[in-house]
Short mmCIF file of N, CA, C and O in Angstrom, two decimals:
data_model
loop_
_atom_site.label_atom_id
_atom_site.label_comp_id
_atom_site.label_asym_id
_atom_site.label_seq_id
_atom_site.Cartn_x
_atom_site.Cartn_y
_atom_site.Cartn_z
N UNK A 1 -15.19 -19.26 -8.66
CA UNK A 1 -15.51 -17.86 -8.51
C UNK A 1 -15.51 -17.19 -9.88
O UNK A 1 -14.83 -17.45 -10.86
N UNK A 2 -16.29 -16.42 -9.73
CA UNK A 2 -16.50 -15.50 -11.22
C UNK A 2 -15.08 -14.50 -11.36
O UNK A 2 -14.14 -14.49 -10.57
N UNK A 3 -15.21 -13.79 -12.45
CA UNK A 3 -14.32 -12.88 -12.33
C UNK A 3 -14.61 -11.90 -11.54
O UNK A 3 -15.82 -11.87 -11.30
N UNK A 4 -13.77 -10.76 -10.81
CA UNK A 4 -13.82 -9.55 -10.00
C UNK A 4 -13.83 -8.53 -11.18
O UNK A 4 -13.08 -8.77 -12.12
N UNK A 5 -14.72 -7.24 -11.20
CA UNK A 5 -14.65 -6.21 -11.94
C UNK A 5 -13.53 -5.35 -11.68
O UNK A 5 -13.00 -4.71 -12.59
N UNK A 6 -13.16 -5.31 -10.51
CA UNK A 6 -12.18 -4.60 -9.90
C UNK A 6 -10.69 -5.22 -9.98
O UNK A 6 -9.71 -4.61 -9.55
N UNK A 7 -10.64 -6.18 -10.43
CA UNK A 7 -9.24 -7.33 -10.34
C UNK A 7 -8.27 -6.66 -11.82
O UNK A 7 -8.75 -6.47 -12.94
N UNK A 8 -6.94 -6.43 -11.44
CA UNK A 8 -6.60 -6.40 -12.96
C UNK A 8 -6.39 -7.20 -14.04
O UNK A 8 -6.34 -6.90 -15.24
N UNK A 9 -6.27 -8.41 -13.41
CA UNK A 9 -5.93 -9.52 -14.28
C UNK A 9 -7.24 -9.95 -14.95
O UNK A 9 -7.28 -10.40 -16.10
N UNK A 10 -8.46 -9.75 -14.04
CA UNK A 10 -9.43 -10.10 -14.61
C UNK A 10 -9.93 -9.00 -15.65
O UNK A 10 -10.75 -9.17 -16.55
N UNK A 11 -9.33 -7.99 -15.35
CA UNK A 11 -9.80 -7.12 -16.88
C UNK A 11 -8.70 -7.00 -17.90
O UNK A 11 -8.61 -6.20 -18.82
N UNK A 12 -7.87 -8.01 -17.52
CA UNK A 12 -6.68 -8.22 -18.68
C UNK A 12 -7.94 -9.90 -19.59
O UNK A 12 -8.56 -10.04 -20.64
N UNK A 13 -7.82 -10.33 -18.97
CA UNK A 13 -8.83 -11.67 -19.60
C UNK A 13 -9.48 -11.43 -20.07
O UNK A 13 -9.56 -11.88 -21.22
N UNK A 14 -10.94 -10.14 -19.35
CA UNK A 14 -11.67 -9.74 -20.63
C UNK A 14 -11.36 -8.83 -21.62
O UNK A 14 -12.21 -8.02 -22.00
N UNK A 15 -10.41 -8.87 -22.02
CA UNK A 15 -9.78 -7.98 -22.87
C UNK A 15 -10.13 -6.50 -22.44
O UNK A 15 -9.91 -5.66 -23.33
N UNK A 16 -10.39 -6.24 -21.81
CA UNK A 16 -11.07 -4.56 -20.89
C UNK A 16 -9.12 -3.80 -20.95
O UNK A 16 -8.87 -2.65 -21.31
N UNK A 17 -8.21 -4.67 -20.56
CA UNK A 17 -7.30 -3.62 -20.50
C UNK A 17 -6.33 -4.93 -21.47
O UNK A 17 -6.28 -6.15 -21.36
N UNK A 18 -5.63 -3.91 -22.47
CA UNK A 18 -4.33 -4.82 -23.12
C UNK A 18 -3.01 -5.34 -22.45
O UNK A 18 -2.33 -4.88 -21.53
N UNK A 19 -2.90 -6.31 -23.13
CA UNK A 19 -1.78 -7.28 -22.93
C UNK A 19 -1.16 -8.11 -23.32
O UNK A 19 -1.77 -9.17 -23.39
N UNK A 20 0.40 -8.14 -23.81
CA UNK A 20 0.90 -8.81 -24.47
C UNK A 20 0.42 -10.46 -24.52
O UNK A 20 1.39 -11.15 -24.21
N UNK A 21 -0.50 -11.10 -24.75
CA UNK A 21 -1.19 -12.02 -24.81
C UNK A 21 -0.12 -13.56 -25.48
O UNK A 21 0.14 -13.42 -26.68
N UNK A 22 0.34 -14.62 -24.98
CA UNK A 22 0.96 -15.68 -25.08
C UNK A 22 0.09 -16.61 -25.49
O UNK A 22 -0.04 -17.06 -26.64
N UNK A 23 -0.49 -16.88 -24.56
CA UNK A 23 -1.52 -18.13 -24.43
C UNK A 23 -2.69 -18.22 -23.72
O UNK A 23 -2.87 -17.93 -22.53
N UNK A 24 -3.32 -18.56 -24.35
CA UNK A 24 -4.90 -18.41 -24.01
C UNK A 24 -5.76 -19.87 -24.51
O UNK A 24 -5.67 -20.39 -25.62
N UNK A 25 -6.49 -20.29 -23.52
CA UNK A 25 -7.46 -21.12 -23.47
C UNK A 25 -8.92 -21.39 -22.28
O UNK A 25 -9.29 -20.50 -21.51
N UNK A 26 -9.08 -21.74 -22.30
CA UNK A 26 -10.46 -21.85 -21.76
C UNK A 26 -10.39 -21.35 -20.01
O UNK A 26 -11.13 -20.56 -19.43
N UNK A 27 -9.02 -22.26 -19.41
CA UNK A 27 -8.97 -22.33 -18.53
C UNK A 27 -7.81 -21.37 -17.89
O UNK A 27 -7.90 -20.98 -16.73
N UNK A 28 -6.87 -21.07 -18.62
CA UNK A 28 -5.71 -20.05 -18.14
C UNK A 28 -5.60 -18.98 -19.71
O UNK A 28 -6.18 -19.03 -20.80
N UNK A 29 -4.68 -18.17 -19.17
CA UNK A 29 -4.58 -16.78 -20.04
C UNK A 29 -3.06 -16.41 -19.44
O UNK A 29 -2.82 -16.28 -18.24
N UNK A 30 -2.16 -16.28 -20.44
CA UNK A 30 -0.74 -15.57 -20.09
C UNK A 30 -0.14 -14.79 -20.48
O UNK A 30 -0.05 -14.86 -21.70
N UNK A 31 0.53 -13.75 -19.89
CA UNK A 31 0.91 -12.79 -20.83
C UNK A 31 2.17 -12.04 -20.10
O UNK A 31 2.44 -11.99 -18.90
N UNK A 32 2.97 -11.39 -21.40
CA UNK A 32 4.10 -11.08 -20.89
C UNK A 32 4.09 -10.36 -19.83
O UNK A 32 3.34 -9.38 -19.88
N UNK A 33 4.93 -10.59 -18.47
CA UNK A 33 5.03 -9.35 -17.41
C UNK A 33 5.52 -8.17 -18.23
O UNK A 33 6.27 -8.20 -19.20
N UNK A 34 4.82 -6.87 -17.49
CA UNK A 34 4.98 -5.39 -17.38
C UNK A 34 6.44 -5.36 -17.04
O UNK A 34 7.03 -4.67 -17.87
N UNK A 35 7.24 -5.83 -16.15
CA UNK A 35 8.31 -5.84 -15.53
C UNK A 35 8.80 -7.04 -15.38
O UNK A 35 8.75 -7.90 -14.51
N UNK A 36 9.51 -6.85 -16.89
CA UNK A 36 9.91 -8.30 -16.51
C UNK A 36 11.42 -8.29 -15.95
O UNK A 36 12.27 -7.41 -16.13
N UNK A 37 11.55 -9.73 -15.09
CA UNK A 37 12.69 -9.96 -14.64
C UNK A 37 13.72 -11.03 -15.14
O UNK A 37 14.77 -11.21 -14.54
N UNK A 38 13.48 -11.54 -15.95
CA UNK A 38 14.28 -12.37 -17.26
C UNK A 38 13.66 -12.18 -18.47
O UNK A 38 12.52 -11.75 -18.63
N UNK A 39 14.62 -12.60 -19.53
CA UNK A 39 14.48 -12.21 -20.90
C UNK A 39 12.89 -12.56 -21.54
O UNK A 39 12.23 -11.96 -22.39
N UNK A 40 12.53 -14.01 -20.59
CA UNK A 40 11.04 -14.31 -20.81
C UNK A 40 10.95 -14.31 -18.99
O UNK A 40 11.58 -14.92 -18.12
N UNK A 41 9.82 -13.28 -18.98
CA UNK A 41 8.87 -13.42 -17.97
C UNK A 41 7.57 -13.23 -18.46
O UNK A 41 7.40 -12.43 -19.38
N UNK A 42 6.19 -14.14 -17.78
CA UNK A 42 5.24 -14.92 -18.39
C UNK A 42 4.27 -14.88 -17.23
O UNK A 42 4.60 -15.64 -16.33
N UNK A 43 3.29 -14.28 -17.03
CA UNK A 43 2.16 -14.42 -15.92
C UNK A 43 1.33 -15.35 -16.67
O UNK A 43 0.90 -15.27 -17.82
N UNK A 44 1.18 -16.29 -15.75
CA UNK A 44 -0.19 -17.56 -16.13
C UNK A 44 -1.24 -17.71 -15.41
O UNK A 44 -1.24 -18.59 -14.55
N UNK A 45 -2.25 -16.98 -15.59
CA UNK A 45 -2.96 -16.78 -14.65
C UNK A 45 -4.65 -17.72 -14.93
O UNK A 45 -5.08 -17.80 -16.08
N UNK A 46 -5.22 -18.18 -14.08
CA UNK A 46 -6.74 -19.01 -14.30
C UNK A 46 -7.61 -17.98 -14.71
O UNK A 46 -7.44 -16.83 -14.32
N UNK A 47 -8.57 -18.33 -15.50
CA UNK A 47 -9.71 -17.66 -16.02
C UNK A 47 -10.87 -17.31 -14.88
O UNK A 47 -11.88 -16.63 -15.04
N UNK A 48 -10.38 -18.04 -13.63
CA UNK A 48 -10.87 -17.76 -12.78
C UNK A 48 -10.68 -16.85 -11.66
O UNK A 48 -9.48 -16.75 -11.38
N UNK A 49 -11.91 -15.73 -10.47
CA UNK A 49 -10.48 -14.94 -9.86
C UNK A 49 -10.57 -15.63 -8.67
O UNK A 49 -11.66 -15.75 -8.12
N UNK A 50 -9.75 -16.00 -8.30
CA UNK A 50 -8.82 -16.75 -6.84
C UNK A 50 -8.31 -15.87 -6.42
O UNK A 50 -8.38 -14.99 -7.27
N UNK A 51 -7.62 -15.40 -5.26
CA UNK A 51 -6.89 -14.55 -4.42
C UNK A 51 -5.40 -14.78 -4.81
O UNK A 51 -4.57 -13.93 -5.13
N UNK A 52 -5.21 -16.60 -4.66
CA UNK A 52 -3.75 -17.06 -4.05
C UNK A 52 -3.65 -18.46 -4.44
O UNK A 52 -4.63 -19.21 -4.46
N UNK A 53 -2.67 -18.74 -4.69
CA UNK A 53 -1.87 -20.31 -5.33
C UNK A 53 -2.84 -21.04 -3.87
O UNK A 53 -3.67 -21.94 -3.98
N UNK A 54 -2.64 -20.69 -3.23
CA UNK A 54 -3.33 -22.11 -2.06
C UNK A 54 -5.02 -21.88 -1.96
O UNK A 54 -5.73 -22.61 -1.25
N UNK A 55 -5.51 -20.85 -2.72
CA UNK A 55 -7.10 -21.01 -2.92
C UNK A 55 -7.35 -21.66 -3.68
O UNK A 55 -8.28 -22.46 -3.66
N UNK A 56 -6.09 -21.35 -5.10
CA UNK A 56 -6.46 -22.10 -6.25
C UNK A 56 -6.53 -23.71 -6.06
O UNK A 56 -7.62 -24.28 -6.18
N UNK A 57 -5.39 -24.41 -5.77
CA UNK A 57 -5.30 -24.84 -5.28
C UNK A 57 -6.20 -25.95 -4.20
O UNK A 57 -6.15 -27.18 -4.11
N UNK A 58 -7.04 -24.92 -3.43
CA UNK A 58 -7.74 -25.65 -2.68
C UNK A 58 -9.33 -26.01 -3.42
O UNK A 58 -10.13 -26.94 -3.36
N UNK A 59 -9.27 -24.85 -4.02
CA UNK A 59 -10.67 -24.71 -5.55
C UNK A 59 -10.63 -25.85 -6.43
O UNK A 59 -11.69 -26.41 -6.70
N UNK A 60 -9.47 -26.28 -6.94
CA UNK A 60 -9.48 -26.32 -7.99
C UNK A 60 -8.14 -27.24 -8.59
O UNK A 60 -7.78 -26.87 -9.71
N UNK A 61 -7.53 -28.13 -8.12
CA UNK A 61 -6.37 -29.30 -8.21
C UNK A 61 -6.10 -29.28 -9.82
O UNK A 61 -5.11 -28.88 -10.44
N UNK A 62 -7.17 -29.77 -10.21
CA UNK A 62 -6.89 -29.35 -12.28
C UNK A 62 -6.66 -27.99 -12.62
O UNK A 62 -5.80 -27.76 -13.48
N UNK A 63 -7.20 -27.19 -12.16
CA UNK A 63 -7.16 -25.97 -12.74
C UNK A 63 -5.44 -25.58 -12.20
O UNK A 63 -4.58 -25.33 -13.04
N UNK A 64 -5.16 -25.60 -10.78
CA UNK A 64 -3.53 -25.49 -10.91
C UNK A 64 -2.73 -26.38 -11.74
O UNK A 64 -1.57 -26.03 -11.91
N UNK A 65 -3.06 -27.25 -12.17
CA UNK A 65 -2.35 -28.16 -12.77
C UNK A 65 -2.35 -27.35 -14.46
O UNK A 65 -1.37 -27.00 -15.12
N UNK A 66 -3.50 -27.27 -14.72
CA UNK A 66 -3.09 -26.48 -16.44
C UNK A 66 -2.78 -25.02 -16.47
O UNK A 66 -3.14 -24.31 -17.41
N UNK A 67 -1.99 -24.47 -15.27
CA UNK A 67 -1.13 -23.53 -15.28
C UNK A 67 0.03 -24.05 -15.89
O UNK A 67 0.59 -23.58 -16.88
N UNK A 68 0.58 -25.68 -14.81
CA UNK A 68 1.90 -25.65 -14.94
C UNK A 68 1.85 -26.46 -16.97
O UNK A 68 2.56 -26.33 -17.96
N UNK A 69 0.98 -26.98 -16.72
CA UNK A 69 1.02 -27.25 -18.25
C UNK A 69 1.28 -26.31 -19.29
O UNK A 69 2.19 -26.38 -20.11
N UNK A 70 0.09 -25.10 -19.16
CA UNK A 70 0.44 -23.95 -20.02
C UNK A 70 2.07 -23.48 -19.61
O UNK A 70 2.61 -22.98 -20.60
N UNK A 71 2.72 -23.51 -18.75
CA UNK A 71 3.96 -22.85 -18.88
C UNK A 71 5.05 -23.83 -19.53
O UNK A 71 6.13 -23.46 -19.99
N UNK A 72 4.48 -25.37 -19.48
CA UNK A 72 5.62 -26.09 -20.20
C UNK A 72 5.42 -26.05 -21.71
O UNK A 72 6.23 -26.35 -22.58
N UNK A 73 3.98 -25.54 -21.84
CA UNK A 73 3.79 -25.41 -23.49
C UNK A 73 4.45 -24.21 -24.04
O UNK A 73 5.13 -24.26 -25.06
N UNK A 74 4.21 -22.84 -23.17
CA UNK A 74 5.02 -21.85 -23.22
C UNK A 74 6.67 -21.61 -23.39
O UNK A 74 7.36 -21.08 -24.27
N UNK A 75 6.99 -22.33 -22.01
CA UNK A 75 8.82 -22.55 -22.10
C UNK A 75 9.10 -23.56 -23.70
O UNK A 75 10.05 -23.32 -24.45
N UNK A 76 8.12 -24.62 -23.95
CA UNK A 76 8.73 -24.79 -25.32
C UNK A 76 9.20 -24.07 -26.22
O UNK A 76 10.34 -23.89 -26.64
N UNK A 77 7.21 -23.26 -26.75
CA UNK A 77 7.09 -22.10 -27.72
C UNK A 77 8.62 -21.21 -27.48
O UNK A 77 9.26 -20.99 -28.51
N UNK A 78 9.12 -20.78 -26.39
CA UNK A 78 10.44 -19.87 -26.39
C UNK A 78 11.62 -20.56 -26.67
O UNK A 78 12.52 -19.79 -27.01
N UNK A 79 11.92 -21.69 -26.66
CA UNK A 79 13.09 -22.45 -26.83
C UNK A 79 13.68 -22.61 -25.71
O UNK A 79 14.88 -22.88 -25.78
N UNK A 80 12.82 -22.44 -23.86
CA UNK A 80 14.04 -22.71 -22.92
C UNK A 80 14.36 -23.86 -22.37
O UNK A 80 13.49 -24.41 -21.69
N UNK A 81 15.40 -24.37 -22.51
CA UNK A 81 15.65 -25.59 -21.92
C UNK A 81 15.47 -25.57 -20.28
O UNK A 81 15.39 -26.52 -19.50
N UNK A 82 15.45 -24.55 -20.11
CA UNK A 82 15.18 -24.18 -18.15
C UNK A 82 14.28 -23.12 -17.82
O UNK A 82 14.12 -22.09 -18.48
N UNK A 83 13.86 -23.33 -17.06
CA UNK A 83 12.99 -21.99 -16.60
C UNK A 83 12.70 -22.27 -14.98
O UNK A 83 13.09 -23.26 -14.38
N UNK A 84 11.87 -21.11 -14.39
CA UNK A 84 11.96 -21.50 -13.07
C UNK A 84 10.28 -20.95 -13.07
O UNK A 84 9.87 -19.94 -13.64
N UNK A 85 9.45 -21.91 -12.27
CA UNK A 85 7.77 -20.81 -12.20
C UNK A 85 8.05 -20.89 -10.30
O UNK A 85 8.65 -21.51 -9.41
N UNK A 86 7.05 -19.70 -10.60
CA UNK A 86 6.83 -19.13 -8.92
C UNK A 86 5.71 -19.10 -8.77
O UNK A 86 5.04 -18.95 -9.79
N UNK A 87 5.06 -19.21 -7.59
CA UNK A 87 3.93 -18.55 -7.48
C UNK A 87 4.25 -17.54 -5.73
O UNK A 87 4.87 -18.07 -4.81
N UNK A 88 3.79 -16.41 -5.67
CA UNK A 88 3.89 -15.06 -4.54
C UNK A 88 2.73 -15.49 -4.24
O UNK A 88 1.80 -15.37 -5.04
N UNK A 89 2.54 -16.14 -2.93
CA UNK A 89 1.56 -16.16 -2.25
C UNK A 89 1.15 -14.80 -1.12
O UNK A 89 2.00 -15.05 -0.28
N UNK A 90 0.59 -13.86 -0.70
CA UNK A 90 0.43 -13.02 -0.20
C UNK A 90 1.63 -11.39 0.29
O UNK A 90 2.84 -11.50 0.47
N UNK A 91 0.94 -10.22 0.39
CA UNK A 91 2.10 -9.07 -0.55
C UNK A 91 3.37 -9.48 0.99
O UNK A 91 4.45 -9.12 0.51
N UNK A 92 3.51 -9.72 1.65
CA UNK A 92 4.90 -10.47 2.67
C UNK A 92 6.16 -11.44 1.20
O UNK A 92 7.38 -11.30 1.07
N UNK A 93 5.33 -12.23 0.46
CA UNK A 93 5.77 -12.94 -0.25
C UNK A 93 6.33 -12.44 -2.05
O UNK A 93 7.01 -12.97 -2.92
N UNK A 94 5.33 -10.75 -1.86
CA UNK A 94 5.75 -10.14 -3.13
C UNK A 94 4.50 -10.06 -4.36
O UNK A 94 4.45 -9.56 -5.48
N UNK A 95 3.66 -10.72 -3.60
CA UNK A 95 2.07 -10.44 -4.53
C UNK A 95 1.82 -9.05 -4.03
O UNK A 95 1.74 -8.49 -2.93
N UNK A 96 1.71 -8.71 -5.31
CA UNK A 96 0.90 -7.24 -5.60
C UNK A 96 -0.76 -7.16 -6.45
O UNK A 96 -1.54 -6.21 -6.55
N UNK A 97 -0.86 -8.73 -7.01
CA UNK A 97 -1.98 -8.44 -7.72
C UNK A 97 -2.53 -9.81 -7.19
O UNK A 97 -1.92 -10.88 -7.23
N UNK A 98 -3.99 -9.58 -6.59
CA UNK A 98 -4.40 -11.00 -5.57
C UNK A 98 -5.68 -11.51 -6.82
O UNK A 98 -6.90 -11.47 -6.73
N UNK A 99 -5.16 -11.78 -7.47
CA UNK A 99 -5.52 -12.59 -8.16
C UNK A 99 -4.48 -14.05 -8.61
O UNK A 99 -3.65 -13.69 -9.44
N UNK A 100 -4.40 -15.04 -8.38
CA UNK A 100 -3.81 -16.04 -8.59
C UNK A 100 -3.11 -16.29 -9.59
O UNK A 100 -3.76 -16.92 -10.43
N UNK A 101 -1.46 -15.97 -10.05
CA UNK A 101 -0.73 -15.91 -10.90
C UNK A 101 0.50 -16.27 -10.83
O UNK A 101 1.25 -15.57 -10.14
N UNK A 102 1.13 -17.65 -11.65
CA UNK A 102 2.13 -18.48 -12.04
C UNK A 102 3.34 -17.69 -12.67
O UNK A 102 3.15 -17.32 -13.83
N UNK A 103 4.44 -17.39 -12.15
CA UNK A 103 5.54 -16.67 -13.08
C UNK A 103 6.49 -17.50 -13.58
O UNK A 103 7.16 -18.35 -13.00
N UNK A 104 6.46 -17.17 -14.66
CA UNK A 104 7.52 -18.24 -15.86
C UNK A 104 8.44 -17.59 -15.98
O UNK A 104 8.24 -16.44 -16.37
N UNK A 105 9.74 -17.97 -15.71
CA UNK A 105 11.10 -16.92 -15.89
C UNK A 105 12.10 -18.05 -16.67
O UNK A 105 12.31 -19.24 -16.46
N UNK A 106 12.61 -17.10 -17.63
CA UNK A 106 13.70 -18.33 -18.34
C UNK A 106 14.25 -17.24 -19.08
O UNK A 106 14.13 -16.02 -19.01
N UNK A 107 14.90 -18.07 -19.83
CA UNK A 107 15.62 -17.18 -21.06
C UNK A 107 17.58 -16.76 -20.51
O UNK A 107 18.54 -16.60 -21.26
N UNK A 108 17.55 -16.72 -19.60
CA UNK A 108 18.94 -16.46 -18.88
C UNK A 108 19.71 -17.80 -17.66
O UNK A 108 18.99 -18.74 -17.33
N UNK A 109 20.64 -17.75 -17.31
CA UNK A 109 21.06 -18.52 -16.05
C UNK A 109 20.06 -17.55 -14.68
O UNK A 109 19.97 -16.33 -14.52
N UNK A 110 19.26 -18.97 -13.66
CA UNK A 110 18.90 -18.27 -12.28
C UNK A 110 19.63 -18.34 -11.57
O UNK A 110 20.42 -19.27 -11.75
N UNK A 111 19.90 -17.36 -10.22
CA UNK A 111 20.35 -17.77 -9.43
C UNK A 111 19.64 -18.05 -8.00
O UNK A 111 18.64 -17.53 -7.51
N UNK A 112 20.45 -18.96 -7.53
CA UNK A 112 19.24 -19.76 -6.03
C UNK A 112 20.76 -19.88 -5.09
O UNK A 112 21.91 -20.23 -5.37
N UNK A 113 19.94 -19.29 -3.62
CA UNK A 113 18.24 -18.97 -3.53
C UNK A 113 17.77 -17.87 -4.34
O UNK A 113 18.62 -17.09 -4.78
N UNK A 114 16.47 -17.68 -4.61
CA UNK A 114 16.14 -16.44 -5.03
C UNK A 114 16.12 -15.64 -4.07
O UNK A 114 16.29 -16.10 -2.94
N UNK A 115 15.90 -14.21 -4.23
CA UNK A 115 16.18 -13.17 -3.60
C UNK A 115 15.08 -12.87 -2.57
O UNK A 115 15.16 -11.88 -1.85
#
């Protein structure tokens, strides 16, 4: 799928709206959460717009896969020896932005279950 004009993430990719920008390549784009909830929180999101981890997913097996890559290249770049990624599959689950996006949380002790 192309990008959505209307998507925010997709006008964070085309640079249309700013963002603390991490990592970027062909296939994913990450950038610091607005609100973050550990010392590093990290949206990794596909260059593509998807709705949801199980479209992506069903789209696209590589393309979820160099999410989780970009976040282990990421958790390096920060120094965390731990981190935890999520993905919020639909707003029941805590997605607010339906565009398909990986959260990288580290930097502190988690606690589980999550909340």
């Amino acid at each position: 799928m192309a990008l959505d004009p209307d998507c925010l993430f997709c006008k964070i990719i085309n640079g249309d709206i700013p963002a603390q920008i991490v990592f970027r390549n062909e296939n994913v784009v990450a950038f610091n959460d607005i609100a973050p909830q550990a010392p590093t929180h990290v949206l990794i999101v596909p260059t593509l717009h998807v709705e949801n981890a199980a479209g992506l997913a069903k789209m696209s097996p590589t393309l979820i896969a160099d999410l989780f890559v970009a976040a282990g290249e990421i958790a390096a770049t920060n120094g965390l020896t731990g981190y935890r990624t999520v993905f919020n599959t639909g707003a029941e689950a805590g997605q607010s932005v339906f565009h398909a996006h990986l959260h990288l949380l580290g930097g502190r002790g988690l606690a589980w279950p999550p909340g």
